[in-house]
mmCIF file of C-alpha atoms and ligand atoms in Angstrom:
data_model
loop_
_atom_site.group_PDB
_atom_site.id
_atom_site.type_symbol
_atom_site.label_atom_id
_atom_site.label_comp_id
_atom_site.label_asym_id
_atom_site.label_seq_id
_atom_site.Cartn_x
_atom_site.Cartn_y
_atom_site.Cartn_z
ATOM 1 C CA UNK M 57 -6.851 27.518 -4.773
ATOM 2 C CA UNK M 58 -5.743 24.515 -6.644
ATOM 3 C CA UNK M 59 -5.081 21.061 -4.693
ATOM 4 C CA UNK M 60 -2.177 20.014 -4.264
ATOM 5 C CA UNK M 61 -0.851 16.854 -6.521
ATOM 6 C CA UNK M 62 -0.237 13.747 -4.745
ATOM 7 C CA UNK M 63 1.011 10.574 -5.952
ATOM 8 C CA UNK M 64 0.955 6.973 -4.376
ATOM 9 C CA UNK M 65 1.350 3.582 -5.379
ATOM 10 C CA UNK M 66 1.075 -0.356 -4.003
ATOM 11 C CA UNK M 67 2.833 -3.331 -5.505
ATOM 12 C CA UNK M 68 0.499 -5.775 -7.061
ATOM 13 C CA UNK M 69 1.563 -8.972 -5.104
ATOM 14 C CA UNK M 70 -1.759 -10.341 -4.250
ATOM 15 C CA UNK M 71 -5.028 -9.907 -3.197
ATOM 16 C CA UNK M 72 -5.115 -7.299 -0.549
ATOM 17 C CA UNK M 73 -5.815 -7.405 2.868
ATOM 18 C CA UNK M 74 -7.258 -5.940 6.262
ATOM 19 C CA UNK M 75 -3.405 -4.758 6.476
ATOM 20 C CA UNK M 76 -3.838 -2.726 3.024
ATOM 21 C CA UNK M 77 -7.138 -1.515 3.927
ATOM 22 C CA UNK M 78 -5.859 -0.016 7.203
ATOM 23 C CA UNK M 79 -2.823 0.860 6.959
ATOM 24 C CA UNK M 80 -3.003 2.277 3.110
ATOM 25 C CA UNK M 81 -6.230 2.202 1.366
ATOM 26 C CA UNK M 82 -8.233 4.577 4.023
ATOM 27 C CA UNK M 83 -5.588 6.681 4.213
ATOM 28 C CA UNK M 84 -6.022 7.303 0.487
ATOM 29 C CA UNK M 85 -9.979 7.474 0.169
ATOM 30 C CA UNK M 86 -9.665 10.151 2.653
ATOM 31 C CA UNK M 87 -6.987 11.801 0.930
ATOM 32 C CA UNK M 88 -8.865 12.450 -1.992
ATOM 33 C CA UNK M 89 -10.948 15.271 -0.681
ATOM 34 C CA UNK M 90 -8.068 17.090 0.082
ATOM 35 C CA UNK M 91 -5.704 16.532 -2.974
ATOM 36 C CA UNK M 92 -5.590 15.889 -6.858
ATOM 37 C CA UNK M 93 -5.110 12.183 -6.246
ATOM 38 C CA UNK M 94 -2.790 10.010 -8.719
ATOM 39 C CA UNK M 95 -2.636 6.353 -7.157
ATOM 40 C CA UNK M 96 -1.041 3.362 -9.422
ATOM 41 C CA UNK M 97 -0.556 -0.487 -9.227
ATOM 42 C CA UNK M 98 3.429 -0.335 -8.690
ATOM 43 C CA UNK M 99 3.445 -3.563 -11.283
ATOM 44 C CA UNK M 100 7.292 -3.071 -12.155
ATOM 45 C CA UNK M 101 7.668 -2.552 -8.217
ATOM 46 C CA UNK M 102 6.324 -5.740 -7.776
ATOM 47 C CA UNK M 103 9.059 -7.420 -10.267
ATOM 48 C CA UNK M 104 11.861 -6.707 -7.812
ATOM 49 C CA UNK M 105 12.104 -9.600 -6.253
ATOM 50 C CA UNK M 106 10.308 -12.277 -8.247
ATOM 51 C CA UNK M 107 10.703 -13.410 -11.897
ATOM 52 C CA UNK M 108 7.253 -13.935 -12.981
ATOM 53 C CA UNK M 109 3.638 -12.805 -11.628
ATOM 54 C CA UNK M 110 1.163 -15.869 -12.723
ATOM 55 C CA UNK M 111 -2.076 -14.251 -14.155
ATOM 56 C CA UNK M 112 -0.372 -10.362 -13.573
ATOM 57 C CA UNK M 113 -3.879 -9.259 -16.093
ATOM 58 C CA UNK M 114 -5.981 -10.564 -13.354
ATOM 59 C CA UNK M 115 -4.108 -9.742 -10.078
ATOM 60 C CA UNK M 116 -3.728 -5.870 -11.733
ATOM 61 C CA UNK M 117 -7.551 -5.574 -12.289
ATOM 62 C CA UNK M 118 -8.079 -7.729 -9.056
ATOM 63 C CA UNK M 119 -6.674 -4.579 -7.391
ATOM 64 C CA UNK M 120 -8.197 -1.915 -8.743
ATOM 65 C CA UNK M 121 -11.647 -3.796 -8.401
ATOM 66 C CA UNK M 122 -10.668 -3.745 -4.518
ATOM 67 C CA UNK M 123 -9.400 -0.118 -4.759
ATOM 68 C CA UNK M 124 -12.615 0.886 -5.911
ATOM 69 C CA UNK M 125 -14.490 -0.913 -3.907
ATOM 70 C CA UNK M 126 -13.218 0.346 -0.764
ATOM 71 C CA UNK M 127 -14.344 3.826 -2.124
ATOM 72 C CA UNK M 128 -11.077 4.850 -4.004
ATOM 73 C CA UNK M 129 -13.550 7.013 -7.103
ATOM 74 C CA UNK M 130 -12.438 7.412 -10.196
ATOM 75 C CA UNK M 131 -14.090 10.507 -10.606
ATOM 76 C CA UNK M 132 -11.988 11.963 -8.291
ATOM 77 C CA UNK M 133 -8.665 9.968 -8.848
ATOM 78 C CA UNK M 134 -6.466 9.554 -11.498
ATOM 79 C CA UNK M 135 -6.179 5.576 -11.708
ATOM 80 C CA UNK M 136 -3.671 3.586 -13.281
ATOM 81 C CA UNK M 137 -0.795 1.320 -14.103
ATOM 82 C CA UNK M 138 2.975 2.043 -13.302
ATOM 83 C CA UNK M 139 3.021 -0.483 -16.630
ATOM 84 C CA UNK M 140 1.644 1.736 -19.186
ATOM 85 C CA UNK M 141 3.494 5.072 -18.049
ATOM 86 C CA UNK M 142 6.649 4.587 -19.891
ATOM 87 C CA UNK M 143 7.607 7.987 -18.514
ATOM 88 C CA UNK M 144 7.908 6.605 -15.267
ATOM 89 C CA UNK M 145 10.836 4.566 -16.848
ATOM 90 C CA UNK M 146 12.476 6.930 -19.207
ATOM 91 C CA UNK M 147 12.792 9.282 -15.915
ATOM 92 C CA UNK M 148 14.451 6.482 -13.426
ATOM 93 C CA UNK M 149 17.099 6.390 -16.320
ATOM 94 C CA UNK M 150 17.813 9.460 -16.034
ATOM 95 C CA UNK M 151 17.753 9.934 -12.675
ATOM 96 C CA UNK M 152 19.522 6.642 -12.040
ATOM 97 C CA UNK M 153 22.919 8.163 -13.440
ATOM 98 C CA UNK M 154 22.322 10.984 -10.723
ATOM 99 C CA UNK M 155 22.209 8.664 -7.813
ATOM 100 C CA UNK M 156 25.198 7.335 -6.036
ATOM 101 C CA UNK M 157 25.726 3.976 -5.777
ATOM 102 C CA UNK M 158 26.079 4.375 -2.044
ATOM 103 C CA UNK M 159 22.742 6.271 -1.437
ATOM 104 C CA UNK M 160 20.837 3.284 -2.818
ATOM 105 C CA UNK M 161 23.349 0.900 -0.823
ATOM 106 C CA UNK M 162 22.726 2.510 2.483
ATOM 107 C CA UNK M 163 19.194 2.163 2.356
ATOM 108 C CA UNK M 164 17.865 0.104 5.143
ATOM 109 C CA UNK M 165 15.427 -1.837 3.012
ATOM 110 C CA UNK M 166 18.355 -2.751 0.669
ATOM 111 C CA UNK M 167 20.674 -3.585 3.264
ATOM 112 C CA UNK M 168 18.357 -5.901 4.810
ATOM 113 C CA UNK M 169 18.486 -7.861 1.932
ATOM 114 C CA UNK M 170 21.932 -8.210 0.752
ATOM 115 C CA UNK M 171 23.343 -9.320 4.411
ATOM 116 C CA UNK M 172 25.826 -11.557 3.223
ATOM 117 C CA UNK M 173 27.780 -12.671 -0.398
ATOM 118 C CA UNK M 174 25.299 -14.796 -1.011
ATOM 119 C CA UNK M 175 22.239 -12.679 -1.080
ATOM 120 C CA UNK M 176 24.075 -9.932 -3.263
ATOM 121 C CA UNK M 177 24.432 -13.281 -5.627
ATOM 122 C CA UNK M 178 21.186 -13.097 -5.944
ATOM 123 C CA UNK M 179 19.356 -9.733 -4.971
ATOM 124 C CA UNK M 180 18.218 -7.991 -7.985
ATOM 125 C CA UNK M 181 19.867 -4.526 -9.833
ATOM 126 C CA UNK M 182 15.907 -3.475 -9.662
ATOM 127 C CA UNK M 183 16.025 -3.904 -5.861
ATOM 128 C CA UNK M 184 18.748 -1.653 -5.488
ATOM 129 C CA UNK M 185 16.874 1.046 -7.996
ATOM 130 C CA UNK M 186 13.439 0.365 -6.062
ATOM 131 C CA UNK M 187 13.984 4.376 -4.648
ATOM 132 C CA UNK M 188 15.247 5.658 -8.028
ATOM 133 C CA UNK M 189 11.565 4.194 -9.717
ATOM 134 C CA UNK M 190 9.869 5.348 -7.015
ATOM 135 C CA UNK M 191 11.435 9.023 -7.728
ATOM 136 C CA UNK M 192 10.415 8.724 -11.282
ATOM 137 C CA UNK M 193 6.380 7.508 -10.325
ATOM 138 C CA UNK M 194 6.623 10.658 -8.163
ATOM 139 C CA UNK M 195 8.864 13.031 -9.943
ATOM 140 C CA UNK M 196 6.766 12.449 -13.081
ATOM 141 C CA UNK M 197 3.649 14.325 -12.234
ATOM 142 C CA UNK M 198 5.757 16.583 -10.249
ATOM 143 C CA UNK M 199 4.267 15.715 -7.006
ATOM 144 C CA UNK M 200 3.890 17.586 -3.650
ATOM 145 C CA UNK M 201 2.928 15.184 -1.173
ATOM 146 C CA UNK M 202 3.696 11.348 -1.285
ATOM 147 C CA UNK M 203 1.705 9.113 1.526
ATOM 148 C CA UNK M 204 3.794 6.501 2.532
ATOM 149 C CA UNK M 205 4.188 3.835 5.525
ATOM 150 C CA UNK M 206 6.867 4.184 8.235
ATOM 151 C CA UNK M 207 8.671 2.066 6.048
ATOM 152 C CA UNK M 208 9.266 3.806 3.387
ATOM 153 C CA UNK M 209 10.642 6.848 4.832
ATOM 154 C CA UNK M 210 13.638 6.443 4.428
ATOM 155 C CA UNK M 211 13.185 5.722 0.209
ATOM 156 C CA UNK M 212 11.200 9.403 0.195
ATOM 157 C CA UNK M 213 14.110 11.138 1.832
ATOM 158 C CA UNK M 214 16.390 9.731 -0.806
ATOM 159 C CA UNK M 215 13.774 10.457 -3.844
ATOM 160 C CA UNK M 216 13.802 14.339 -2.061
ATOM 161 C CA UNK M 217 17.703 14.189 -2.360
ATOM 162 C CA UNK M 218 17.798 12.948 -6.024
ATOM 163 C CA UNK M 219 15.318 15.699 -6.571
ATOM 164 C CA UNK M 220 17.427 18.549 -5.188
ATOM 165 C CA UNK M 221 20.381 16.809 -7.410
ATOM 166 C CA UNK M 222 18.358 17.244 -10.632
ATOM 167 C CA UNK M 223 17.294 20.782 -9.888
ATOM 168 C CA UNK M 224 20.713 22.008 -8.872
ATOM 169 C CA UNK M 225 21.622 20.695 -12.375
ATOM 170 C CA UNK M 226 18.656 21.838 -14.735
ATOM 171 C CA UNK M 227 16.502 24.508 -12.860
ATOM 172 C CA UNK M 228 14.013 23.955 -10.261
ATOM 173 C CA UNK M 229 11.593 21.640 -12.897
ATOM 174 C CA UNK M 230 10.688 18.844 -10.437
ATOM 175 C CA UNK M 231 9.302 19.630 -6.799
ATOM 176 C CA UNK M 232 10.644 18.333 -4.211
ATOM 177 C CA UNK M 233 8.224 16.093 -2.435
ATOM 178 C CA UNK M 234 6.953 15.732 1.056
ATOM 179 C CA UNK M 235 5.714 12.410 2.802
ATOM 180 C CA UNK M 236 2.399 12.421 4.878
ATOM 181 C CA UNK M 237 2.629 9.795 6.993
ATOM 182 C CA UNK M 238 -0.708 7.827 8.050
ATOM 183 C CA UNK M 239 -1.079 6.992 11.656
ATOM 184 C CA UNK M 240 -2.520 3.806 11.412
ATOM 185 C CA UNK M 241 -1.097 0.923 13.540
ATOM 186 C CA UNK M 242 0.188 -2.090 12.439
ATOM 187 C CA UNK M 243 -2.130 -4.751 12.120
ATOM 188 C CA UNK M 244 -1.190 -8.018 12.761
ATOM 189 C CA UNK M 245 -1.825 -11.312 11.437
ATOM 190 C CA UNK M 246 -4.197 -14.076 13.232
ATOM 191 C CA UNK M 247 -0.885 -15.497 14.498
ATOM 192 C CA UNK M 248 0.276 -12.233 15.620
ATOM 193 C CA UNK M 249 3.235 -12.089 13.437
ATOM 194 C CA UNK M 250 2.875 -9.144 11.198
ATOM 195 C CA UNK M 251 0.158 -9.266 8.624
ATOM 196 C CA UNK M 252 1.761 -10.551 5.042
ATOM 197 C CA UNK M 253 0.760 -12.803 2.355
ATOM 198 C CA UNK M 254 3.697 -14.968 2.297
ATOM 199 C CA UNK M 255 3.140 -15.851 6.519
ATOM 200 C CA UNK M 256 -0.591 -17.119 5.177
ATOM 201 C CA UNK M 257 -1.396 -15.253 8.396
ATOM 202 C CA UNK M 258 -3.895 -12.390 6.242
ATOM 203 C CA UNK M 259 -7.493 -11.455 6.620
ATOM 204 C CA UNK M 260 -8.148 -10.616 2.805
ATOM 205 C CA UNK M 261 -10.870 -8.155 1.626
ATOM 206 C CA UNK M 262 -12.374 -10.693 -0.044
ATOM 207 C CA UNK M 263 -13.254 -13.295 2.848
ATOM 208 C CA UNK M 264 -16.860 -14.606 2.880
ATOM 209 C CA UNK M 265 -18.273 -14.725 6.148
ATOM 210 C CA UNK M 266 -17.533 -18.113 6.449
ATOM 211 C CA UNK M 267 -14.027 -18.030 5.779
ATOM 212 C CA UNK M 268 -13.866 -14.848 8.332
ATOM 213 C CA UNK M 269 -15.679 -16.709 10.738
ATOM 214 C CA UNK M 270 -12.884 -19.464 10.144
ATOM 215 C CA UNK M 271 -9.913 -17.114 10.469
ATOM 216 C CA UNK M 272 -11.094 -15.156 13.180
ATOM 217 C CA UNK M 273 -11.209 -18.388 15.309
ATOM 218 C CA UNK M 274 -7.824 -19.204 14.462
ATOM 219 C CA UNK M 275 -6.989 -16.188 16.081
ATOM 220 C CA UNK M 276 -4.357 -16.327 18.772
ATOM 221 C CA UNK M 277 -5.668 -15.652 21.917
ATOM 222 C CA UNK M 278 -3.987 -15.263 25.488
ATOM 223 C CA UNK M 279 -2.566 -18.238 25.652
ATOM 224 C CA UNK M 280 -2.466 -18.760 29.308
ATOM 225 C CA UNK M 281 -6.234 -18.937 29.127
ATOM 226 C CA UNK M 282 -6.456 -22.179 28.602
ATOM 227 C CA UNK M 283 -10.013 -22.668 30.319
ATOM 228 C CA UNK M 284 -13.244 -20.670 30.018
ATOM 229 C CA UNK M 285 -13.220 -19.663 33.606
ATOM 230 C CA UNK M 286 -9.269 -18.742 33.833
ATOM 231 C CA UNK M 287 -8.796 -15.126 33.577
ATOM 232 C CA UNK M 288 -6.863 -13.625 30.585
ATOM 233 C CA UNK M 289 -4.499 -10.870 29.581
ATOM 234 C CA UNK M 290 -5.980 -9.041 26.871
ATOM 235 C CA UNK M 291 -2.944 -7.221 26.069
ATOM 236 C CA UNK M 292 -1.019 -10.390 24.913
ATOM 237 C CA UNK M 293 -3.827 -11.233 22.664
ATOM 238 C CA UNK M 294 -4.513 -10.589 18.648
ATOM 239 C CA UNK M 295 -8.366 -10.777 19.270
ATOM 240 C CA UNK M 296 -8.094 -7.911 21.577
ATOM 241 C CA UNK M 297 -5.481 -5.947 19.505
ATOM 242 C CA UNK M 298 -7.994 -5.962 16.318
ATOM 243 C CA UNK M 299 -11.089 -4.569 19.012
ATOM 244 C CA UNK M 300 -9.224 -1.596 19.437
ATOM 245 C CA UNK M 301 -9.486 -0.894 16.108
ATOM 246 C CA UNK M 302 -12.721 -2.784 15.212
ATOM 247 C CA UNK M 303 -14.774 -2.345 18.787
ATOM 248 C CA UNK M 304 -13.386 0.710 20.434
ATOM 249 C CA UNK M 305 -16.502 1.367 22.002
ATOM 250 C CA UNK M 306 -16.379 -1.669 23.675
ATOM 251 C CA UNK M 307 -13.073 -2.157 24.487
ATOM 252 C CA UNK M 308 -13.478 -1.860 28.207
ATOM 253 C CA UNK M 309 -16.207 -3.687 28.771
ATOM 254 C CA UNK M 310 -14.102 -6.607 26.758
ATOM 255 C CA UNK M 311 -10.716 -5.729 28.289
ATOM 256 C CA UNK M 312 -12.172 -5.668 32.016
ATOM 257 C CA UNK M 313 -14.397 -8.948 30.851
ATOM 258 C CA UNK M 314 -11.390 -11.105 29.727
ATOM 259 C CA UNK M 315 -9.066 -10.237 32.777
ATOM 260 C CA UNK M 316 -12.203 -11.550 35.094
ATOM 261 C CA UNK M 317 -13.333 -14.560 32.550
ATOM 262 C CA UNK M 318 -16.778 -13.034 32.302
ATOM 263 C CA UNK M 319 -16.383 -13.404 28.794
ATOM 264 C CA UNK M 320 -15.281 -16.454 27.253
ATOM 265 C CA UNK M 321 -12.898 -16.525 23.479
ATOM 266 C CA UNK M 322 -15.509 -17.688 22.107
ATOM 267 C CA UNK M 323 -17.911 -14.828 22.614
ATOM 268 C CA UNK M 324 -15.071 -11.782 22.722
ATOM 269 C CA UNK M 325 -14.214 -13.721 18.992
ATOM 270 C CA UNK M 326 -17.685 -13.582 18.108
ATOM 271 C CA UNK M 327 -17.906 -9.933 18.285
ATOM 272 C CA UNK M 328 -14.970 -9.031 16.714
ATOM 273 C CA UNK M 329 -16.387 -11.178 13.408
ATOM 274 C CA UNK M 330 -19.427 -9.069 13.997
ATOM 275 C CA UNK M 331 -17.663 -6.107 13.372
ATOM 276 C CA UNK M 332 -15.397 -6.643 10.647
ATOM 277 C CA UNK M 333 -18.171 -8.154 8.533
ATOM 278 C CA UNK M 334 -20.321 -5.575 8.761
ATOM 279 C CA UNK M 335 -17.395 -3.382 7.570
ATOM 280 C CA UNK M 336 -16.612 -5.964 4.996
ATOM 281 C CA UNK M 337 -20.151 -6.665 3.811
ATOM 282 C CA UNK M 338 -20.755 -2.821 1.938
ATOM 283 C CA UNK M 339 -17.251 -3.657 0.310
ATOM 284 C CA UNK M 340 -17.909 -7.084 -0.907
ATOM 285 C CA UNK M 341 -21.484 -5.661 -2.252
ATOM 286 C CA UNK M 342 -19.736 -2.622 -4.378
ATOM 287 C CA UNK M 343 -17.185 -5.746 -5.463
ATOM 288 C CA UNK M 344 -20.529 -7.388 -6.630
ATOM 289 C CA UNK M 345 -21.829 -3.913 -8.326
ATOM 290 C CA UNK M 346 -18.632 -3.511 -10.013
ATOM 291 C CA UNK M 347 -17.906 -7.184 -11.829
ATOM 292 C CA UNK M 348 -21.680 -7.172 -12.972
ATOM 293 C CA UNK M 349 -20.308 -4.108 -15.663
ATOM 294 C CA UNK M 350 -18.072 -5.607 -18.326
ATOM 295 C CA UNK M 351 -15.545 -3.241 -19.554
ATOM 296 C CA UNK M 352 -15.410 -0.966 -16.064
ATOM 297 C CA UNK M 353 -11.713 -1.671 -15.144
ATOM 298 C CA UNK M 354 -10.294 -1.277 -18.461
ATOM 299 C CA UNK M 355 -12.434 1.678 -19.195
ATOM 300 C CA UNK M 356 -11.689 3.457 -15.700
ATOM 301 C CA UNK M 357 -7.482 2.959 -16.191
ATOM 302 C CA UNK M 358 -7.986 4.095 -19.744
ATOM 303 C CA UNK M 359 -9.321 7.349 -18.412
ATOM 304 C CA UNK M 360 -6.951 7.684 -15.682
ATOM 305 C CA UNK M 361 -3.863 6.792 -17.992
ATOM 306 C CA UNK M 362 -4.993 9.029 -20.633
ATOM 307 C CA UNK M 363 -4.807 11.938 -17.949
ATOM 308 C CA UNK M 364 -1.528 10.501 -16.458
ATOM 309 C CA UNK M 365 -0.028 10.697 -20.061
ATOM 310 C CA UNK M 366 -1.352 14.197 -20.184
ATOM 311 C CA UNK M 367 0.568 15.396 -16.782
ATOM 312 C CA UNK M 368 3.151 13.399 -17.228
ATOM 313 C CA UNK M 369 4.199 14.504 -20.843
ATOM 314 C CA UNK M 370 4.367 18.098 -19.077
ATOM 315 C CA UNK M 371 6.767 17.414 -16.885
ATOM 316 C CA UNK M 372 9.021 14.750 -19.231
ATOM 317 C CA UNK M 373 8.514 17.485 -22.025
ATOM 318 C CA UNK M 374 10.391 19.935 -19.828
ATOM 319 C CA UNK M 375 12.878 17.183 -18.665
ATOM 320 C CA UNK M 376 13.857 16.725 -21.859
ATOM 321 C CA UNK M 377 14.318 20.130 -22.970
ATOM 322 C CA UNK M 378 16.167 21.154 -19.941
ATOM 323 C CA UNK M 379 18.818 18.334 -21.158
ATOM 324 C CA UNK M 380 18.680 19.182 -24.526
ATOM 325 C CA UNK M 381 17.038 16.099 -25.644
ATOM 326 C CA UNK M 382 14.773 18.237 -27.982
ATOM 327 C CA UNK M 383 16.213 20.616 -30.633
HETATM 328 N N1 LIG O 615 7.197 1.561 -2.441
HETATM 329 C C1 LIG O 615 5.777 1.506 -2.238
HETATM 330 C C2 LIG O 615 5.424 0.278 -1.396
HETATM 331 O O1 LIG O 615 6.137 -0.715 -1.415
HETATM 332 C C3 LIG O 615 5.045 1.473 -3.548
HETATM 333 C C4 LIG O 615 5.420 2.623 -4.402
HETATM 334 C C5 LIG O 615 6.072 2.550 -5.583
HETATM 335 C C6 LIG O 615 5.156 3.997 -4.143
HETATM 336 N N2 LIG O 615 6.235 3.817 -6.099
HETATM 337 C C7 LIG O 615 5.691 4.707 -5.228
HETATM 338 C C8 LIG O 615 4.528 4.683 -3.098
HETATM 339 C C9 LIG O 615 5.609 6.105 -5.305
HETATM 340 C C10 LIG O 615 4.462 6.067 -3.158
HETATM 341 C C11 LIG O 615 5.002 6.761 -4.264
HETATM 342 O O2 LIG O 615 4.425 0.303 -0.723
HETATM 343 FE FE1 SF4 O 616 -8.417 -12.487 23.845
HETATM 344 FE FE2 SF4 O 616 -10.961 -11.952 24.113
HETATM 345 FE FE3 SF4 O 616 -10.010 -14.330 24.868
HETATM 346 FE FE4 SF4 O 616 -9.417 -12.176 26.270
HETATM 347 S S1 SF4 O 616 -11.449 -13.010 25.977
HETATM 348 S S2 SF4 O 616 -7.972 -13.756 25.614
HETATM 349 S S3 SF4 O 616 -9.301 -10.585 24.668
HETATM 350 S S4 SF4 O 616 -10.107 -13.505 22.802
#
């Protein structure tokens, strides 16, 4: 039986982060067993709210370099660039004059932003079509299942609903997507806010194990332990929050030796930075494999577009027919 197509994306904003790797990037190695992957760097996404991307040739590749060396294969995934898929933006026109104003208005990550008069000054039209793009990334290789965050929910629904508009116009040419969501729990940032780029709060991919070392000491512990010998509450701390993901088979032994100071910060901190660079040091050795061959990137999204053109055409081919764009 033929896998089923799935389609994913991730703004290129930055270098990524333990918050990318666990809450997105897993999620998608793992996926591509199952189904006939097509992930993309979301580069117009990223446009949305900024005016300019300094060095976008090198954050783009940047990406995909991480991507791949997290185990995202390009022998098993299409790979590629929202950027070069001008079908992606020939279909949010035409599914933008299909969506009412008030769909995109009611979404909750749009109405965050435009609070008050004077962020609608300034929030941009692209904002507001952020779920009509997203339809046409996914609506383009006609797409069954769509893994998303918790987030972005709501957006899926409304690309689902768009969907269902288009069909009930032109005959069922576009499936309707579904959203698998990953179960991965937040992770938060060494100040325990949540993990993002802009808090400068991030564990990236890319940390050396001296930077690690550095951040993971900067970690917020309890902070009622303010002595070695005073007890702690592991629940109120960061440190503890990444074990359960990092050191689960540990985690009582830690848990029972913070609440009677057995262990110190120091130590409990000490084997958290053992864990994640182990898991970081395979990563930063495929990084190493995959720099030392010239020409990889372009060559691998030159593949993957070339096959994104090909499934994409398909489905734009019959778009355009259906409206009578063709005769
Ligand atoms: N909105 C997604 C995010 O911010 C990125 C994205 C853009 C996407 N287009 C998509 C995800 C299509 C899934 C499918 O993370
Ligand atoms: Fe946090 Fe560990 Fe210190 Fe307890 S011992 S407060 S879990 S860092």
């Amino acid at each position: 039986m033929a896998k089923k197509r799935l389609v994913s994306g991730m703004r290129t904003t930055g270098s990524l982060h333990l918050g990318h790797l666990e809450g997105t990037l897993k999620n998608w190695v793992a996926l591509q067993e199952k189904y006939e992957c097509f992930f993309f760097a979301a580069v117009w996404h990223a446009f949305t709210d900024r005016l300019k991307i300094d060095n976008l040739p090198e954050v783009i590749d940047e990406m995909i370099v991480d991507w791949l060396s997290v185990g995202i294969d390009p022998e098993k995934s299409v790979i590629m660039r929202q950027s070069s898929m001008l079908e992606h933006a020939e279909l949010a026109v035409i599914l933008s004059n299909m969506t009412p104003l008030g769909w995109l208005e009611r979404c909750p990550t749009f109405k965050d932003d435009v609070r008050d008069d004077e962020a609608r000054s300034t929030v941009s039209l692209g904002k507001l079509m952020y779920p009509v793009l997203m339809t046409a990334d996914i609506a383009c290789y006609n797409a069954e299942v769509v893994p998303v965050g918790r987030d972005q929910l709501p957006h899926l629904e409304l690309s689902r609903e768009i969907i269902r508009r288009f069909n009930g116009t032109y005959g069922e040419i576009i499936k309707e997507p579904e959203a698998i969501l990953s179960s991965v729990p937040m992770l938060l940032g060494i100040d325990k806010r949540k993990m993002s780029k802009s808090y400068n709060n991030s564990i990236e991919l890319r940390e050396t194990p001296a930077s690690l070392k550095d951040k993971i000491q900067q970690m917020i512990t309890d902070p009622q332990r303010v002595r070695r010998n005073d007890p702690g509450d592991p629940e109120v701390c960061t440190v503890y929050a990444y074990h359960k993901i990092y050191t689960p088979d540990r985690l009582e032994e830690i848990g029972a030796g913070c609440r009677s100071a057995a262990i110190g910060c120091r130590d409990c901190k000490n084997i958290l930075f053992e864990r994640i660079n182990a898991m970081l040091e395979p990563i930063r050795q495929r990084r190493e494999e995959i720099k030392a061959r010239p020409g990889y990137i372009a060559d691998v999204l030159a593949a993957g577009e070339k096959r994104a053109h090909e499934v994409a055409g398909e489905t734009m081919h019959s778009v355009r027919k259906a409206m009578g764009f063709l005769y």
